[in-house]
Amino acid sequence: MASSLTAENDLLQKAIKQEKSASGGFSFFGGRGEKYEKAVEMYRAAANAYRVKLTSIDDPEVTSLAIQQGGSALEAAARICTENLEEPLDAVNIYNEAFKLYHEVQPEKAATMLGMAIGKQKQLGRWRPAATNTETLATHYQQVLGNNAKAIEAYKDTLKCYKQDPAPALENKITLALSDLQALESDYRSAIDGYESAADKAQNNNLLAWNIKNYLFQAGICHLATGDMVATSRAFDEYRSKHAQFTSTREFQLLNDLKEAVESGDQDVFADRLFQFDQMQKLNKWQTTVLLRIKEKIER
């Protein structure tokens, strides 16, 4: 197995040897820095060789070893950039490379690498790239690792980055993604805050105004999911006063019909209203998931 990676392993060993030569003994006229730079180049070359090798092998064990060795080479390069060369931006780029290499086979390790990149970006005050990376990290936690709690933390971190370097459209996108996930984790109150905040901000934005209907529909579903019909009625009244255009939509009519069904404890009416709506306008996966939870809570 190891023999199939002989050339790549040789490159890695040469990089290790180069680093040792830079760290040992005395150095004059700045030669040590040049040696460390050379070591970084050699580590990255070794990592790239492992990456290229991945395209021509189908043995799972060799694939895993190539990713592990390539990743360790990138980690070593990033460490040298940080500790010996004081080149944090180069370290960020290398950690991003390591994330991509580890992504599917060692997803936890990948998350660690991206976290290292994000930490350095924050230290440098590079908030917009940090926001992009924290969004990527959130998606990684959600879709690859299936860890919604960690994904929620990462999305919140993304919003903090945008507070430092505002980008309203991007912040709105993250707020909605966060709200979707919070609702799936049954944190309906937080999800409601996100959706209603997005609706309020869209009120005076021609590019976003057409989305108000969707934001309030999802907020309304979350209100129903809380089981607090008094607060739900209050919220619906507020929608009438603040977002009058929403009250004439099919979505708002459905929300009111479903509220009545919940208040009367009628599962059949609830299911019938959903069915009729779905015939006219398909519910998405998120909406279906939360609405079914509400239906299941209704006593027959």
JSON list of C-alpha atoms in Angstrom, two decimals, residues 5-191:
[
{"chain": "A", "resi": 5, "resn": "LEU", "atom": "CA", "xyz": [2.70, 6.64, -2.56]},
{"chain": "A", "resi": 6, "resn": "THR", "atom": "CA", "xyz": [6.48, 6.36, -2.69]},
{"chain": "A", "resi": 7, "resn": "ALA", "atom": "CA", "xyz": [7.11, 9.48, -4.77]},
{"chain": "A", "resi": 8, "resn": "GLU", "atom": "CA", "xyz": [4.71, 11.57, -2.71]},
{"chain": "A", "resi": 9, "resn": "ASN", "atom": "CA", "xyz": [6.16, 10.30, 0.57]},
{"chain": "A", "resi": 10, "resn": "ASP", "atom": "CA", "xyz": [9.64, 11.17, -0.65]},
{"chain": "A", "resi": 11, "resn": "LEU", "atom": "CA", "xyz": [8.54, 14.76, -1.27]},
{"chain": "A", "resi": 12, "resn": "LEU", "atom": "CA", "xyz": [7.07, 14.95, 2.22]},
{"chain": "A", "resi": 13, "resn": "GLN", "atom": "CA", "xyz": [10.25, 13.62, 3.82]},
{"chain": "A", "resi": 14, "resn": "LYS", "atom": "CA", "xyz": [12.33, 16.16, 1.91]},
{"chain": "A", "resi": 15, "resn": "ALA", "atom": "CA", "xyz": [10.07, 18.93, 3.19]},
{"chain": "A", "resi": 16, "resn": "ILE", "atom": "CA", "xyz": [10.47, 17.67, 6.76]},
{"chain": "A", "resi": 17, "resn": "LYS", "atom": "CA", "xyz": [14.23, 17.59, 6.30]},
{"chain": "A", "resi": 18, "resn": "GLN", "atom": "CA", "xyz": [14.20, 21.13, 4.92]},
{"chain": "A", "resi": 19, "resn": "GLU", "atom": "CA", "xyz": [12.25, 22.39, 7.94]},
{"chain": "A", "resi": 20, "resn": "LYS", "atom": "CA", "xyz": [14.70, 20.72, 10.31]},
{"chain": "A", "resi": 21, "resn": "SER", "atom": "CA", "xyz": [17.63, 22.34, 8.52]},
{"chain": "A", "resi": 22, "resn": "ALA", "atom": "CA", "xyz": [15.98, 25.73, 8.99]},
{"chain": "A", "resi": 23, "resn": "SER", "atom": "CA", "xyz": [15.33, 25.23, 12.69]},
{"chain": "A", "resi": 24, "resn": "GLY", "atom": "CA", "xyz": [18.70, 23.73, 13.63]},
{"chain": "A", "resi": 25, "resn": "GLY", "atom": "CA", "xyz": [22.08, 25.39, 14.19]},
{"chain": "A", "resi": 26, "resn": "PHE", "atom": "CA", "xyz": [22.98, 29.01, 13.53]},
{"chain": "A", "resi": 27, "resn": "SER", "atom": "CA", "xyz": [21.79, 31.18, 10.67]},
{"chain": "A", "resi": 28, "resn": "PHE", "atom": "CA", "xyz": [23.44, 34.28, 9.22]},
{"chain": "A", "resi": 29, "resn": "PHE", "atom": "CA", "xyz": [22.27, 36.94, 6.74]},
{"chain": "A", "resi": 30, "resn": "GLY", "atom": "CA", "xyz": [18.63, 35.92, 6.91]},
{"chain": "A", "resi": 31, "resn": "GLY", "atom": "CA", "xyz": [19.25, 32.44, 5.57]},
{"chain": "A", "resi": 32, "resn": "ARG", "atom": "CA", "xyz": [16.94, 30.81, 8.06]},
{"chain": "A", "resi": 33, "resn": "GLY", "atom": "CA", "xyz": [13.91, 32.68, 6.75]},
{"chain": "A", "resi": 34, "resn": "GLU", "atom": "CA", "xyz": [14.69, 31.57, 3.23]},
{"chain": "A", "resi": 35, "resn": "LYS", "atom": "CA", "xyz": [14.99, 27.99, 4.43]},
{"chain": "A", "resi": 36, "resn": "TYR", "atom": "CA", "xyz": [11.59, 28.19, 6.10]},
{"chain": "A", "resi": 37, "resn": "GLU", "atom": "CA", "xyz": [10.08, 29.65, 2.94]},
{"chain": "A", "resi": 38, "resn": "LYS", "atom": "CA", "xyz": [11.58, 26.78, 0.98]},
{"chain": "A", "resi": 39, "resn": "ALA", "atom": "CA", "xyz": [10.15, 24.31, 3.50]},
{"chain": "A", "resi": 40, "resn": "VAL", "atom": "CA", "xyz": [6.68, 25.82, 3.01]},
{"chain": "A", "resi": 41, "resn": "GLU", "atom": "CA", "xyz": [7.04, 25.48, -0.75]},
{"chain": "A", "resi": 42, "resn": "MET", "atom": "CA", "xyz": [8.13, 21.87, -0.39]},
{"chain": "A", "resi": 43, "resn": "TYR", "atom": "CA", "xyz": [5.30, 20.98, 2.00]},
{"chain": "A", "resi": 44, "resn": "ARG", "atom": "CA", "xyz": [2.76, 22.51, -0.39]},
{"chain": "A", "resi": 45, "resn": "ALA", "atom": "CA", "xyz": [4.34, 20.68, -3.32]},
{"chain": "A", "resi": 46, "resn": "ALA", "atom": "CA", "xyz": [4.07, 17.40, -1.40]},
{"chain": "A", "resi": 47, "resn": "ALA", "atom": "CA", "xyz": [0.43, 18.12, -0.55]},
{"chain": "A", "resi": 48, "resn": "ASN", "atom": "CA", "xyz": [-0.31, 18.86, -4.19]},
{"chain": "A", "resi": 49, "resn": "ALA", "atom": "CA", "xyz": [1.35, 15.60, -5.22]},
{"chain": "A", "resi": 50, "resn": "TYR", "atom": "CA", "xyz": [-0.90, 13.67, -2.83]},
{"chain": "A", "resi": 51, "resn": "ARG", "atom": "CA", "xyz": [-3.90, 15.58, -4.17]},
{"chain": "A", "resi": 52, "resn": "VAL", "atom": "CA", "xyz": [-3.01, 14.70, -7.76]},
{"chain": "A", "resi": 53, "resn": "LYS", "atom": "CA", "xyz": [-2.52, 11.09, -6.74]},
{"chain": "A", "resi": 54, "resn": "LEU", "atom": "CA", "xyz": [-6.09, 10.96, -5.48]},
{"chain": "A", "resi": 55, "resn": "THR", "atom": "CA", "xyz": [-7.35, 11.29, -9.05]},
{"chain": "A", "resi": 56, "resn": "SER", "atom": "CA", "xyz": [-5.70, 8.02, -10.10]},
{"chain": "A", "resi": 57, "resn": "ILE", "atom": "CA", "xyz": [-6.33, 5.65, -7.18]},
{"chain": "A", "resi": 58, "resn": "ASP", "atom": "CA", "xyz": [-9.42, 3.75, -6.10]},
{"chain": "A", "resi": 59, "resn": "ASP", "atom": "CA", "xyz": [-8.09, 1.90, -3.06]},
{"chain": "A", "resi": 60, "resn": "PRO", "atom": "CA", "xyz": [-9.90, 3.34, 0.02]},
{"chain": "A", "resi": 61, "resn": "GLU", "atom": "CA", "xyz": [-6.91, 2.75, 2.30]},
{"chain": "A", "resi": 62, "resn": "VAL", "atom": "CA", "xyz": [-4.49, 4.48, -0.05]},
{"chain": "A", "resi": 63, "resn": "THR", "atom": "CA", "xyz": [-6.97, 7.31, -0.54]},
{"chain": "A", "resi": 64, "resn": "SER", "atom": "CA", "xyz": [-7.29, 7.80, 3.21]},
{"chain": "A", "resi": 65, "resn": "LEU", "atom": "CA", "xyz": [-3.51, 7.74, 3.66]},
{"chain": "A", "resi": 66, "resn": "ALA", "atom": "CA", "xyz": [-2.95, 10.21, 0.82]},
{"chain": "A", "resi": 67, "resn": "ILE", "atom": "CA", "xyz": [-5.46, 12.63, 2.33]},
{"chain": "A", "resi": 68, "resn": "GLN", "atom": "CA", "xyz": [-3.95, 12.23, 5.78]},
{"chain": "A", "resi": 69, "resn": "GLN", "atom": "CA", "xyz": [-0.39, 12.79, 4.56]},
{"chain": "A", "resi": 70, "resn": "GLY", "atom": "CA", "xyz": [-1.35, 15.64, 2.26]},
{"chain": "A", "resi": 71, "resn": "GLY", "atom": "CA", "xyz": [-3.29, 17.30, 5.05]},
{"chain": "A", "resi": 72, "resn": "SER", "atom": "CA", "xyz": [-0.41, 16.96, 7.50]},
{"chain": "A", "resi": 73, "resn": "ALA", "atom": "CA", "xyz": [1.89, 18.58, 4.93]},
{"chain": "A", "resi": 74, "resn": "LEU", "atom": "CA", "xyz": [-0.46, 21.56, 4.64]},
{"chain": "A", "resi": 75, "resn": "GLU", "atom": "CA", "xyz": [-0.76, 21.83, 8.41]},
{"chain": "A", "resi": 76, "resn": "ALA", "atom": "CA", "xyz": [3.03, 21.92, 8.70]},
{"chain": "A", "resi": 77, "resn": "ALA", "atom": "CA", "xyz": [3.22, 24.63, 6.04]},
{"chain": "A", "resi": 78, "resn": "ALA", "atom": "CA", "xyz": [0.57, 26.73, 7.81]},
{"chain": "A", "resi": 79, "resn": "ARG", "atom": "CA", "xyz": [2.37, 26.29, 11.13]},
{"chain": "A", "resi": 80, "resn": "ILE", "atom": "CA", "xyz": [5.65, 27.56, 9.66]},
{"chain": "A", "resi": 81, "resn": "CYS", "atom": "CA", "xyz": [3.87, 30.55, 8.10]},
{"chain": "A", "resi": 82, "resn": "THR", "atom": "CA", "xyz": [2.42, 31.40, 11.51]},
{"chain": "A", "resi": 83, "resn": "GLU", "atom": "CA", "xyz": [5.28, 30.63, 13.88]},
{"chain": "A", "resi": 84, "resn": "ASN", "atom": "CA", "xyz": [8.42, 31.22, 11.83]},
{"chain": "A", "resi": 85, "resn": "LEU", "atom": "CA", "xyz": [7.58, 33.52, 8.94]},
{"chain": "A", "resi": 86, "resn": "GLU", "atom": "CA", "xyz": [4.82, 35.64, 10.46]},
{"chain": "A", "resi": 87, "resn": "GLU", "atom": "CA", "xyz": [2.76, 35.35, 7.29]},
{"chain": "A", "resi": 88, "resn": "PRO", "atom": "CA", "xyz": [-0.79, 34.87, 8.62]},
{"chain": "A", "resi": 89, "resn": "LEU", "atom": "CA", "xyz": [-2.46, 35.47, 5.25]},
{"chain": "A", "resi": 90, "resn": "ASP", "atom": "CA", "xyz": [-0.45, 32.66, 3.70]},
{"chain": "A", "resi": 91, "resn": "ALA", "atom": "CA", "xyz": [-1.46, 30.49, 6.66]},
{"chain": "A", "resi": 92, "resn": "VAL", "atom": "CA", "xyz": [-5.12, 31.31, 6.00]},
{"chain": "A", "resi": 93, "resn": "ASN", "atom": "CA", "xyz": [-4.83, 30.23, 2.37]},
{"chain": "A", "resi": 94, "resn": "ILE", "atom": "CA", "xyz": [-3.10, 27.00, 3.35]},
{"chain": "A", "resi": 95, "resn": "TYR", "atom": "CA", "xyz": [-5.70, 26.17, 6.01]},
{"chain": "A", "resi": 96, "resn": "ASN", "atom": "CA", "xyz": [-8.38, 26.70, 3.37]},
{"chain": "A", "resi": 97, "resn": "GLU", "atom": "CA", "xyz": [-6.56, 24.22, 1.14]},
{"chain": "A", "resi": 98, "resn": "ALA", "atom": "CA", "xyz": [-6.43, 21.73, 4.01]},
{"chain": "A", "resi": 99, "resn": "PHE", "atom": "CA", "xyz": [-10.18, 22.14, 4.57]},
{"chain": "A", "resi": 100, "resn": "LYS", "atom": "CA", "xyz": [-10.88, 21.24, 0.96]},
{"chain": "A", "resi": 101, "resn": "LEU", "atom": "CA", "xyz": [-8.57, 18.23, 1.12]},
{"chain": "A", "resi": 102, "resn": "TYR", "atom": "CA", "xyz": [-10.05, 16.85, 4.34]},
{"chain": "A", "resi": 103, "resn": "HIS", "atom": "CA", "xyz": [-13.63, 17.87, 3.48]},
{"chain": "A", "resi": 104, "resn": "GLU", "atom": "CA", "xyz": [-15.38, 14.56, 2.84]},
{"chain": "A", "resi": 105, "resn": "VAL", "atom": "CA", "xyz": [-13.05, 11.88, 4.19]},
{"chain": "A", "resi": 106, "resn": "GLN", "atom": "CA", "xyz": [-12.13, 13.58, 7.47]},
{"chain": "A", "resi": 107, "resn": "PRO", "atom": "CA", "xyz": [-14.91, 16.16, 7.94]},
{"chain": "A", "resi": 108, "resn": "GLU", "atom": "CA", "xyz": [-14.14, 16.89, 11.61]},
{"chain": "A", "resi": 109, "resn": "LYS", "atom": "CA", "xyz": [-10.54, 17.64, 10.71]},
{"chain": "A", "resi": 110, "resn": "ALA", "atom": "CA", "xyz": [-11.76, 19.79, 7.84]},
{"chain": "A", "resi": 111, "resn": "ALA", "atom": "CA", "xyz": [-13.86, 21.84, 10.26]},
{"chain": "A", "resi": 112, "resn": "THR", "atom": "CA", "xyz": [-10.83, 22.35, 12.48]},
{"chain": "A", "resi": 113, "resn": "MET", "atom": "CA", "xyz": [-8.77, 23.61, 9.54]},
{"chain": "A", "resi": 114, "resn": "LEU", "atom": "CA", "xyz": [-11.43, 26.09, 8.48]},
{"chain": "A", "resi": 115, "resn": "GLY", "atom": "CA", "xyz": [-11.77, 27.23, 12.07]},
{"chain": "A", "resi": 116, "resn": "MET", "atom": "CA", "xyz": [-8.03, 27.97, 12.13]},
{"chain": "A", "resi": 117, "resn": "ALA", "atom": "CA", "xyz": [-8.37, 30.06, 8.97]},
{"chain": "A", "resi": 118, "resn": "ILE", "atom": "CA", "xyz": [-11.33, 31.96, 10.42]},
{"chain": "A", "resi": 119, "resn": "GLY", "atom": "CA", "xyz": [-9.48, 32.71, 13.65]},
{"chain": "A", "resi": 120, "resn": "LYS", "atom": "CA", "xyz": [-6.57, 34.27, 11.78]},
{"chain": "A", "resi": 121, "resn": "GLN", "atom": "CA", "xyz": [-8.87, 36.26, 9.49]},
{"chain": "A", "resi": 122, "resn": "LYS", "atom": "CA", "xyz": [-10.56, 37.76, 12.55]},
{"chain": "A", "resi": 123, "resn": "GLN", "atom": "CA", "xyz": [-7.20, 38.64, 14.10]},
{"chain": "A", "resi": 124, "resn": "LEU", "atom": "CA", "xyz": [-6.31, 40.46, 10.90]},
{"chain": "A", "resi": 125, "resn": "GLY", "atom": "CA", "xyz": [-9.65, 42.28, 10.79]},
{"chain": "A", "resi": 126, "resn": "ARG", "atom": "CA", "xyz": [-10.59, 40.60, 7.52]},
{"chain": "A", "resi": 127, "resn": "TRP", "atom": "CA", "xyz": [-14.24, 40.32, 8.45]},
{"chain": "A", "resi": 128, "resn": "ARG", "atom": "CA", "xyz": [-15.78, 39.79, 5.01]},
{"chain": "A", "resi": 129, "resn": "PRO", "atom": "CA", "xyz": [-13.59, 36.76, 4.13]},
{"chain": "A", "resi": 130, "resn": "ALA", "atom": "CA", "xyz": [-14.13, 35.49, 7.68]},
{"chain": "A", "resi": 131, "resn": "ALA", "atom": "CA", "xyz": [-17.89, 35.76, 7.14]},
{"chain": "A", "resi": 132, "resn": "THR", "atom": "CA", "xyz": [-17.61, 33.78, 3.91]},
{"chain": "A", "resi": 133, "resn": "ASN", "atom": "CA", "xyz": [-15.63, 31.07, 5.68]},
{"chain": "A", "resi": 134, "resn": "THR", "atom": "CA", "xyz": [-17.97, 30.88, 8.67]},
{"chain": "A", "resi": 135, "resn": "GLU", "atom": "CA", "xyz": [-20.89, 30.44, 6.28]},
{"chain": "A", "resi": 136, "resn": "THR", "atom": "CA", "xyz": [-18.97, 27.63, 4.58]},
{"chain": "A", "resi": 137, "resn": "LEU", "atom": "CA", "xyz": [-18.30, 26.12, 8.00]},
{"chain": "A", "resi": 138, "resn": "ALA", "atom": "CA", "xyz": [-22.00, 26.29, 8.90]},
{"chain": "A", "resi": 139, "resn": "THR", "atom": "CA", "xyz": [-22.93, 24.51, 5.68]},
{"chain": "A", "resi": 140, "resn": "HIS", "atom": "CA", "xyz": [-20.22, 21.91, 6.35]},
{"chain": "A", "resi": 141, "resn": "TYR", "atom": "CA", "xyz": [-21.56, 21.22, 9.85]},
{"chain": "A", "resi": 142, "resn": "GLN", "atom": "CA", "xyz": [-25.12, 20.98, 8.57]},
{"chain": "A", "resi": 143, "resn": "GLN", "atom": "CA", "xyz": [-24.72, 19.02, 5.35]},
{"chain": "A", "resi": 144, "resn": "VAL", "atom": "CA", "xyz": [-21.59, 16.93, 5.90]},
{"chain": "A", "resi": 145, "resn": "LEU", "atom": "CA", "xyz": [-21.47, 16.37, 9.66]},
{"chain": "A", "resi": 146, "resn": "GLY", "atom": "CA", "xyz": [-25.19, 16.62, 10.34]},
{"chain": "A", "resi": 147, "resn": "ASN", "atom": "CA", "xyz": [-24.49, 18.79, 13.38]},
{"chain": "A", "resi": 148, "resn": "ASN", "atom": "CA", "xyz": [-27.19, 21.47, 13.40]},
{"chain": "A", "resi": 149, "resn": "ALA", "atom": "CA", "xyz": [-26.12, 22.87, 16.77]},
{"chain": "A", "resi": 150, "resn": "LYS", "atom": "CA", "xyz": [-22.63, 23.61, 15.46]},
{"chain": "A", "resi": 151, "resn": "ALA", "atom": "CA", "xyz": [-24.10, 24.97, 12.23]},
{"chain": "A", "resi": 152, "resn": "ILE", "atom": "CA", "xyz": [-26.24, 27.39, 14.22]},
{"chain": "A", "resi": 153, "resn": "GLU", "atom": "CA", "xyz": [-23.17, 28.59, 16.14]},
{"chain": "A", "resi": 154, "resn": "ALA", "atom": "CA", "xyz": [-21.32, 29.14, 12.86]},
{"chain": "A", "resi": 155, "resn": "TYR", "atom": "CA", "xyz": [-24.22, 31.08, 11.32]},
{"chain": "A", "resi": 156, "resn": "LYS", "atom": "CA", "xyz": [-24.36, 33.31, 14.41]},
{"chain": "A", "resi": 157, "resn": "ASP", "atom": "CA", "xyz": [-20.62, 33.86, 14.05]},
{"chain": "A", "resi": 158, "resn": "THR", "atom": "CA", "xyz": [-21.18, 34.83, 10.41]},
{"chain": "A", "resi": 159, "resn": "LEU", "atom": "CA", "xyz": [-23.65, 37.51, 11.47]},
{"chain": "A", "resi": 160, "resn": "LYS", "atom": "CA", "xyz": [-21.12, 38.86, 13.98]},
{"chain": "A", "resi": 161, "resn": "CYS", "atom": "CA", "xyz": [-18.59, 39.19, 11.16]},
{"chain": "A", "resi": 162, "resn": "TYR", "atom": "CA", "xyz": [-21.11, 41.14, 9.07]},
{"chain": "A", "resi": 163, "resn": "LYS", "atom": "CA", "xyz": [-21.67, 43.49, 12.00]},
{"chain": "A", "resi": 164, "resn": "GLN", "atom": "CA", "xyz": [-18.00, 44.43, 11.64]},
{"chain": "A", "resi": 165, "resn": "ASP", "atom": "CA", "xyz": [-18.18, 44.77, 7.85]},
{"chain": "A", "resi": 166, "resn": "PRO", "atom": "CA", "xyz": [-21.84, 45.34, 6.92]},
{"chain": "A", "resi": 167, "resn": "ALA", "atom": "CA", "xyz": [-23.35, 43.70, 3.85]},
{"chain": "A", "resi": 168, "resn": "PRO", "atom": "CA", "xyz": [-27.15, 43.88, 4.27]},
{"chain": "A", "resi": 169, "resn": "ALA", "atom": "CA", "xyz": [-28.08, 41.45, 1.50]},
{"chain": "A", "resi": 170, "resn": "LEU", "atom": "CA", "xyz": [-25.61, 38.83, 2.67]},
{"chain": "A", "resi": 171, "resn": "GLU", "atom": "CA", "xyz": [-26.59, 39.34, 6.30]},
{"chain": "A", "resi": 172, "resn": "ASN", "atom": "CA", "xyz": [-30.23, 38.83, 5.35]},
{"chain": "A", "resi": 173, "resn": "LYS", "atom": "CA", "xyz": [-29.37, 35.58, 3.59]},
{"chain": "A", "resi": 174, "resn": "ILE", "atom": "CA", "xyz": [-27.59, 34.26, 6.69]},
{"chain": "A", "resi": 175, "resn": "THR", "atom": "CA", "xyz": [-30.38, 35.40, 9.01]},
{"chain": "A", "resi": 176, "resn": "LEU", "atom": "CA", "xyz": [-32.86, 33.35, 7.01]},
{"chain": "A", "resi": 177, "resn": "ALA", "atom": "CA", "xyz": [-30.61, 30.29, 6.88]},
{"chain": "A", "resi": 178, "resn": "LEU", "atom": "CA", "xyz": [-30.12, 30.55, 10.64]},
{"chain": "A", "resi": 179, "resn": "SER", "atom": "CA", "xyz": [-33.86, 30.91, 11.23]},
{"chain": "A", "resi": 180, "resn": "ASP", "atom": "CA", "xyz": [-34.61, 27.86, 9.09]},
{"chain": "A", "resi": 181, "resn": "LEU", "atom": "CA", "xyz": [-32.19, 25.79, 11.13]},
{"chain": "A", "resi": 182, "resn": "GLN", "atom": "CA", "xyz": [-33.35, 27.14, 14.49]},
{"chain": "A", "resi": 183, "resn": "ALA", "atom": "CA", "xyz": [-36.92, 26.18, 13.63]},
{"chain": "A", "resi": 184, "resn": "LEU", "atom": "CA", "xyz": [-35.87, 22.66, 12.66]},
{"chain": "A", "resi": 185, "resn": "GLU", "atom": "CA", "xyz": [-34.19, 22.46, 16.08]},
{"chain": "A", "resi": 186, "resn": "SER", "atom": "CA", "xyz": [-37.50, 23.62, 17.66]},
{"chain": "A", "resi": 187, "resn": "ASP", "atom": "CA", "xyz": [-36.11, 27.01, 18.71]},
{"chain": "A", "resi": 188, "resn": "TYR", "atom": "CA", "xyz": [-39.17, 28.68, 17.25]},
{"chain": "A", "resi": 189, "resn": "ARG", "atom": "CA", "xyz": [-38.86, 31.96, 19.15]},
{"chain": "A", "resi": 190, "resn": "SER", "atom": "CA", "xyz": [-35.41, 32.67, 17.74]},
{"chain": "A", "resi": 191, "resn": "ALA", "atom": "CA", "xyz": [-36.55, 31.68, 14.26]}
]
